[in-house]
Amino acid sequence: MSQPAPLDPSPKLDLSPLSVPDLLCTSAMTTRDIERVFAVARTLKAGRTVHTDVLRHKRLAMIFEKDSLRTRFTFDIGMQDLGGSAVFMDHRDARLGSRESVKDVAKNLERWVHGIVARTFKHKVLEELAMHTGIPVINGLSDFVHPCQALSDFFTLSEKWGSVKGRTLTYVGDGNNTCHALIHTAVKLGTNIRVCSPEGYEPNARVVNEAMRVAQETGTEVTILNDPDAAADGADAIYTDVWASMGQEDEIEERNGIFAAYQVDEEMMARAKQGALFMHCLPAHRGWEVTQEVMDGPQSVVYDIAENRLHVQKAVLALLIR
Ligand code: CP
């Protein structure tokens, strides 16, 4: 049996700037930007920790108004892997802008660090941070979108399928921030996207209309529907998320009733193509939006996606931080 080729200890990375200075929303990225993130992520993933020169002595501020496992760990570890460091600020008790203006937070941080990752309730706080600083601001999740998640989701699909173009991804559940980011990213990459939600919980109409405009250019289909059976029929992957996001805890009981028919179970997976993938951004609530069997079954790629948060975000850091 032939031996695998040894890893190149320093494969070349194309780290020329993206067309955007920040990562607030994948809708602002070009298709080429997204493909470049994926290309760098692939190289970093193959080389593991051999790139400690990329962000040597660079510092990242991480400000989180909400809980996190994946985003927090992967950005912190990602900076370490690339030779830099991260400083975490827990902002769960006081939203950004409450002690001092968002502008002043931005103006101070840019004197000490080379980039900011923020998880905020309000998307406009991220926009304000970006407006007042010359260092890149990365959206670690806002009430509007979750771009790092969607990039990791599509990177995972590209690993599994080779190409995501012409495939169909069905999202079942709340038309939330994760859903918006999937819609934005799908149409850029030529993936057909179906979103199936209960009436009144559909994605933001502005996101859908903008996506439909981009979809015409990329030859992609965007379908919004309320019938889970129709949404699952023939899909290449089925994605779901929690029915009540962080900040909506007082609606959990009501939402559990409204969303019950939208649970991803084996019957729904059987409507999709044979071998269709099951996706979830995590954390998941087994027995609610997804059954135990599907979550832990052979079609589930949830932990591959979680792993890829690290590789994709390292690529984002390497491409944005100067
Ligand atoms: N999916 C995701 O963003 O996970 P965390 O909330 O744990 O960061």
Coordinates of C-alpha atoms and ligand atoms in Angstrom, one line a residue:
M1 CA 0.0 0.0 0.0
S2 CA 1.4 3.4 -0.9
Q3 CA 2.2 5.9 1.9
P4 CA 0.2 9.1 2.0
A5 CA 2.2 12.2 0.9
P6 CA 3.7 14.1 3.8
L7 CA 1.9 17.3 4.7
D8 CA 3.5 20.4 3.3
P9 CA 4.5 22.3 6.5
S10 CA 3.7 25.7 5.0
P11 CA 1.2 25.4 2.1
K12 CA 0.7 28.8 0.4
L13 CA -2.4 30.7 1.5
D14 CA -3.9 33.5 -0.6
L15 CA -4.6 36.1 2.1
S16 CA -5.1 39.1 -0.2
P17 CA -8.1 41.2 1.1
L18 CA -11.7 40.2 0.6
S19 CA -14.1 42.7 -1.0
V20 CA -15.5 43.4 2.5
P21 CA -13.6 44.9 5.5
D22 CA -15.9 43.2 8.1
L23 CA -18.1 40.0 8.3
L24 CA -21.4 41.4 9.4
C25 CA -23.6 39.5 6.9
T26 CA -22.8 37.1 4.0
S27 CA -25.1 39.1 1.8
A28 CA -22.4 41.7 1.6
M29 CA -19.8 39.1 0.4
T30 CA -19.3 38.2 -3.2
T31 CA -19.4 34.5 -4.3
R32 CA -15.7 34.8 -4.9
D33 CA -15.2 36.0 -1.2
I34 CA -17.0 32.9 0.1
E35 CA -15.1 30.6 -2.2
R36 CA -11.8 32.1 -1.0
V37 CA -12.9 31.6 2.7
F38 CA -13.6 28.0 1.8
A39 CA -10.2 27.6 0.0
V40 CA -8.3 28.9 3.0
A41 CA -10.3 26.9 5.4
R42 CA -9.6 23.7 3.4
T43 CA -5.8 24.4 3.5
L44 CA -5.9 25.2 7.2
K45 CA -7.9 22.1 8.0
A46 CA -5.5 19.9 6.1
G47 CA -2.5 21.5 7.8
R48 CA -4.0 21.7 11.3
T49 CA -1.7 23.8 13.5
V50 CA 1.1 24.6 11.0
H51 CA 0.1 28.3 10.4
T52 CA 1.1 30.0 13.7
D53 CA 2.8 32.7 11.6
V54 CA -0.4 34.0 10.1
L55 CA -1.7 36.1 13.0
R56 CA 1.4 36.2 15.2
H57 CA 1.1 38.8 17.9
K58 CA -2.4 39.8 16.7
R59 CA -5.2 40.2 19.3
L60 CA -8.9 39.6 19.0
A61 CA -11.5 41.1 21.3
M62 CA -14.6 38.9 21.9
I63 CA -17.6 40.6 23.3
F64 CA -20.6 38.4 23.9
E65 CA -24.1 39.6 25.1
K66 CA -25.4 36.0 25.0
D67 CA -24.2 32.5 25.9
S68 CA -22.0 30.5 23.5
L69 CA -20.1 27.3 23.4
R70 CA -19.1 26.8 19.7
T71 CA -18.5 30.4 18.7
R72 CA -16.6 31.3 21.8
F73 CA -14.3 28.2 21.8
T74 CA -13.7 28.2 18.0
F75 CA -12.7 31.9 17.8
D76 CA -10.4 31.6 20.8
I77 CA -8.8 28.4 19.7
G78 CA -8.6 29.7 16.1
M79 CA -6.6 32.8 17.2
Q80 CA -4.2 30.5 19.2
D81 CA -3.8 28.2 16.2
L82 CA -2.8 31.2 14.0
G83 CA -0.3 32.5 16.5
G84 CA -2.4 35.3 18.1
S85 CA -4.5 35.7 21.2
A86 CA -8.1 36.5 22.2
V87 CA -9.5 38.4 25.1
F88 CA -13.1 37.6 26.1
M89 CA -15.5 40.1 27.6
D90 CA -18.8 38.7 29.0
H91 CA -21.4 41.3 28.3
R92 CA -24.5 39.2 29.3
D93 CA -25.4 41.5 32.2
A94 CA -25.2 44.8 30.4
R95 CA -25.7 45.3 26.7
L96 CA -23.1 47.1 24.6
G97 CA -23.7 50.8 24.8
S98 CA -25.1 50.8 28.3
R99 CA -21.9 51.8 30.2
E100 CA -20.4 53.8 27.4
S101 CA -21.4 54.5 23.9
V102 CA -20.8 51.8 21.2
K103 CA -18.7 54.3 19.4
D104 CA -16.3 54.8 22.4
V105 CA -16.1 51.0 22.9
A106 CA -15.0 50.8 19.2
K107 CA -12.6 53.7 19.5
N108 CA -10.9 52.1 22.6
L109 CA -10.7 48.6 21.3
E110 CA -9.0 49.6 18.0
R111 CA -6.1 51.0 20.1
W112 CA -5.4 47.5 21.7
V113 CA -6.6 44.8 19.3
H114 CA -6.6 43.9 15.6
G115 CA -10.2 42.6 15.3
I116 CA -13.5 42.3 17.1
V117 CA -15.9 39.4 17.3
A118 CA -19.2 40.4 18.9
R119 CA -22.4 38.5 19.7
T120 CA -25.2 41.0 20.1
F121 CA -28.9 41.2 20.5
K122 CA -29.2 44.0 18.0
H123 CA -27.6 43.8 14.6
K124 CA -27.3 47.6 14.4
V125 CA -24.9 47.5 17.4
L126 CA -22.5 45.5 15.2
E127 CA -23.0 48.0 12.3
E128 CA -22.2 50.8 14.8
L129 CA -19.1 49.1 16.0
A130 CA -17.9 48.6 12.4
M131 CA -18.8 52.2 11.5
H132 CA -16.6 53.6 14.3
T133 CA -13.5 51.4 14.0
G134 CA -10.9 50.7 11.4
I135 CA -10.4 47.1 12.5
P136 CA -12.5 44.2 11.2
V137 CA -15.8 43.4 13.1
I138 CA -17.1 39.9 12.8
N139 CA -20.6 39.0 13.6
G140 CA -20.7 36.1 16.1
L141 CA -24.5 36.1 15.9
S142 CA -27.1 38.9 16.0
D143 CA -30.8 39.1 16.0
F144 CA -30.7 39.3 12.2
V145 CA -28.1 36.9 10.9
H146 CA -25.5 34.2 11.9
P147 CA -22.9 34.4 9.0
C148 CA -20.1 32.3 10.5
Q149 CA -22.6 29.5 11.1
A150 CA -23.9 29.7 7.5
L151 CA -20.3 29.7 6.1
S152 CA -19.5 26.6 8.2
D153 CA -22.7 24.9 7.1
F154 CA -22.0 25.4 3.4
F155 CA -18.3 24.5 3.8
T156 CA -19.5 21.2 5.3
L157 CA -21.9 20.6 2.5
S158 CA -19.1 21.3 -0.1
E159 CA -16.9 18.7 1.7
K160 CA -19.8 16.2 1.6
W161 CA -21.0 16.9 -1.9
G162 CA -18.0 18.3 -3.8
S163 CA -20.2 21.1 -5.2
V164 CA -23.2 22.7 -3.6
K165 CA -24.5 24.2 -6.9
G166 CA -27.9 22.9 -8.0
R167 CA -28.5 21.0 -4.7
T168 CA -31.5 21.7 -2.5
L169 CA -31.3 22.6 1.1
T170 CA -34.5 22.6 3.1
Y171 CA -34.7 24.6 6.4
V172 CA -37.6 23.7 8.6
G173 CA -38.5 25.9 11.6
D174 CA -38.3 29.4 12.8
G175 CA -37.4 32.0 10.1
N176 CA -34.6 33.3 12.4
N177 CA -31.1 34.6 12.2
T178 CA -29.6 31.2 11.2
C179 CA -32.3 30.9 8.5
H180 CA -31.6 34.4 7.1
A181 CA -27.9 33.6 6.9
L182 CA -28.6 30.3 5.1
I183 CA -30.8 32.1 2.6
H184 CA -28.2 34.8 1.9
T185 CA -25.4 32.3 1.4
A186 CA -27.4 29.7 -0.6
V187 CA -28.3 32.1 -3.4
K188 CA -24.7 33.3 -3.6
L189 CA -23.4 29.7 -4.0
G190 CA -26.2 28.5 -6.4
T191 CA -27.9 26.2 -3.9
N192 CA -31.7 26.0 -4.0
I193 CA -33.2 26.9 -0.7
R194 CA -36.6 26.0 0.7
V195 CA -37.8 27.5 4.0
C196 CA -40.7 25.9 5.8
S197 CA -42.2 27.6 8.8
P198 CA -45.5 27.9 10.5
E199 CA -47.6 30.9 9.4
G200 CA -46.3 34.0 11.1
Y201 CA -42.8 32.6 11.6
E202 CA -41.5 33.0 8.1
P203 CA -38.2 34.6 7.4
N204 CA -37.9 38.4 7.1
A205 CA -39.6 39.5 3.8
R206 CA -36.7 41.9 3.0
V207 CA -34.2 39.0 3.2
V208 CA -36.4 36.8 1.0
N209 CA -37.0 39.5 -1.6
E210 CA -33.2 40.4 -1.8
A211 CA -32.4 36.6 -2.1
M212 CA -34.9 36.2 -4.9
R213 CA -33.2 39.0 -6.8
V214 CA -29.8 37.4 -6.4
A215 CA -31.3 34.0 -7.2
Q216 CA -32.3 35.2 -10.6
E217 CA -28.6 36.0 -11.3
T218 CA -27.3 32.7 -10.0
G219 CA -30.1 30.5 -11.4
T220 CA -31.2 29.4 -7.9
E221 CA -34.7 28.8 -6.5
V222 CA -35.9 30.3 -3.2
T223 CA -39.1 28.8 -2.0
I224 CA -41.0 29.8 1.2
L225 CA -43.7 27.4 2.3
N226 CA -45.7 26.2 5.3
D227 CA -46.1 22.5 4.4
P228 CA -43.3 20.4 5.9
D229 CA -44.0 17.4 3.7
A230 CA -43.7 19.4 0.5
A231 CA -40.6 21.1 1.9
A232 CA -38.9 17.8 2.6
D233 CA -39.8 16.1 -0.7
G234 CA -36.6 15.3 -2.6
A235 CA -34.3 17.6 -0.6
D236 CA -30.6 17.0 -0.5
A237 CA -30.3 18.2 3.1
I238 CA -32.7 19.1 5.9
Y239 CA -31.7 21.7 8.4
T240 CA -33.5 22.8 11.6
D241 CA -32.8 25.1 14.6
V242 CA -34.3 25.7 18.0
W243 CA -37.9 26.9 18.0
A244 CA -37.2 29.7 20.4
S245 CA -33.9 31.6 20.1
M246 CA -32.0 33.3 22.9
G247 CA -34.1 36.2 24.2
Q248 CA -37.4 34.4 23.4
E249 CA -37.5 32.1 26.4
D250 CA -40.9 33.4 27.6
E251 CA -42.4 32.2 24.3
I252 CA -41.1 28.6 24.6
E253 CA -44.3 27.0 25.7
E254 CA -46.4 28.7 23.0
R255 CA -43.8 28.0 20.3
N256 CA -43.5 24.3 21.3
G257 CA -47.2 23.9 20.4
I258 CA -47.1 25.9 17.2
F259 CA -44.0 24.2 15.8
A260 CA -44.9 20.6 16.8
A261 CA -45.7 19.6 13.2
Y262 CA -42.3 20.9 12.1
Q263 CA -40.2 18.4 14.0
V264 CA -37.5 16.7 11.9
D265 CA -38.1 13.0 12.4
E266 CA -37.3 9.8 10.5
E267 CA -40.6 10.2 8.5
M268 CA -39.5 13.6 7.3
M269 CA -36.0 12.4 6.5
A270 CA -37.5 9.6 4.4
R271 CA -39.3 12.1 2.2
A272 CA -35.9 13.7 1.3
K273 CA -33.5 12.1 -1.1
Q274 CA -31.9 8.8 0.0
G275 CA -28.8 9.7 2.0
A276 CA -29.9 13.3 2.5
L277 CA -28.0 15.1 5.3
F278 CA -29.4 16.3 8.6
M279 CA -28.0 19.6 9.8
H280 CA -28.4 21.7 12.9
C281 CA -26.4 24.7 14.1
L282 CA -26.6 23.5 17.8
P283 CA -27.4 23.6 20.6
A284 CA -30.2 21.2 19.8
H285 CA -33.2 20.1 21.8
R286 CA -33.7 16.4 21.2
G287 CA -37.4 15.5 21.2
W288 CA -38.5 19.0 20.2
E289 CA -37.2 20.4 16.8
V290 CA -35.4 17.0 16.1
T291 CA -35.8 13.5 17.3
Q292 CA -33.1 11.6 19.1
E293 CA -32.9 9.1 16.2
V294 CA -32.3 11.7 13.5
M295 CA -29.9 13.8 15.6
D296 CA -27.7 10.8 16.4
G297 CA -28.4 8.9 13.1
P298 CA -26.1 8.2 10.2
Q299 CA -27.3 11.1 8.1
S300 CA -26.5 13.7 10.8
V301 CA -23.5 15.9 10.1
V302 CA -24.0 18.2 13.2
Y303 CA -20.6 17.6 14.7
D304 CA -18.8 17.9 11.4
I305 CA -20.4 21.4 11.1
A306 CA -19.3 22.2 14.7
E307 CA -15.7 21.2 13.9
N308 CA -15.8 23.3 10.7
R309 CA -16.7 26.4 12.7
L310 CA -13.1 26.3 13.8
H311 CA -11.6 25.9 10.3
V312 CA -13.9 28.4 8.6
Q313 CA -13.5 31.1 11.2
K314 CA -9.7 30.7 11.1
A315 CA -10.0 31.4 7.4
V316 CA -12.2 34.5 8.1
L317 CA -9.7 35.8 10.7
A318 CA -6.7 35.2 8.5
L319 CA -8.4 37.0 5.6
L320 CA -9.8 40.0 7.5
I321 CA -7.1 40.8 10.2
R322 CA -4.2 42.9 9.0
Ligands
CP1 N1 -24.2 27.5 16.8 C1 -23.7 28.4 17.6 O1 -23.5 29.6 17.3 O2 -23.3 27.8 18.8 P1 -23.0 28.7 20.1 O3 -24.3 29.5 20.4 O4 -22.7 27.7 21.2 O5 -21.9 29.6 19.8

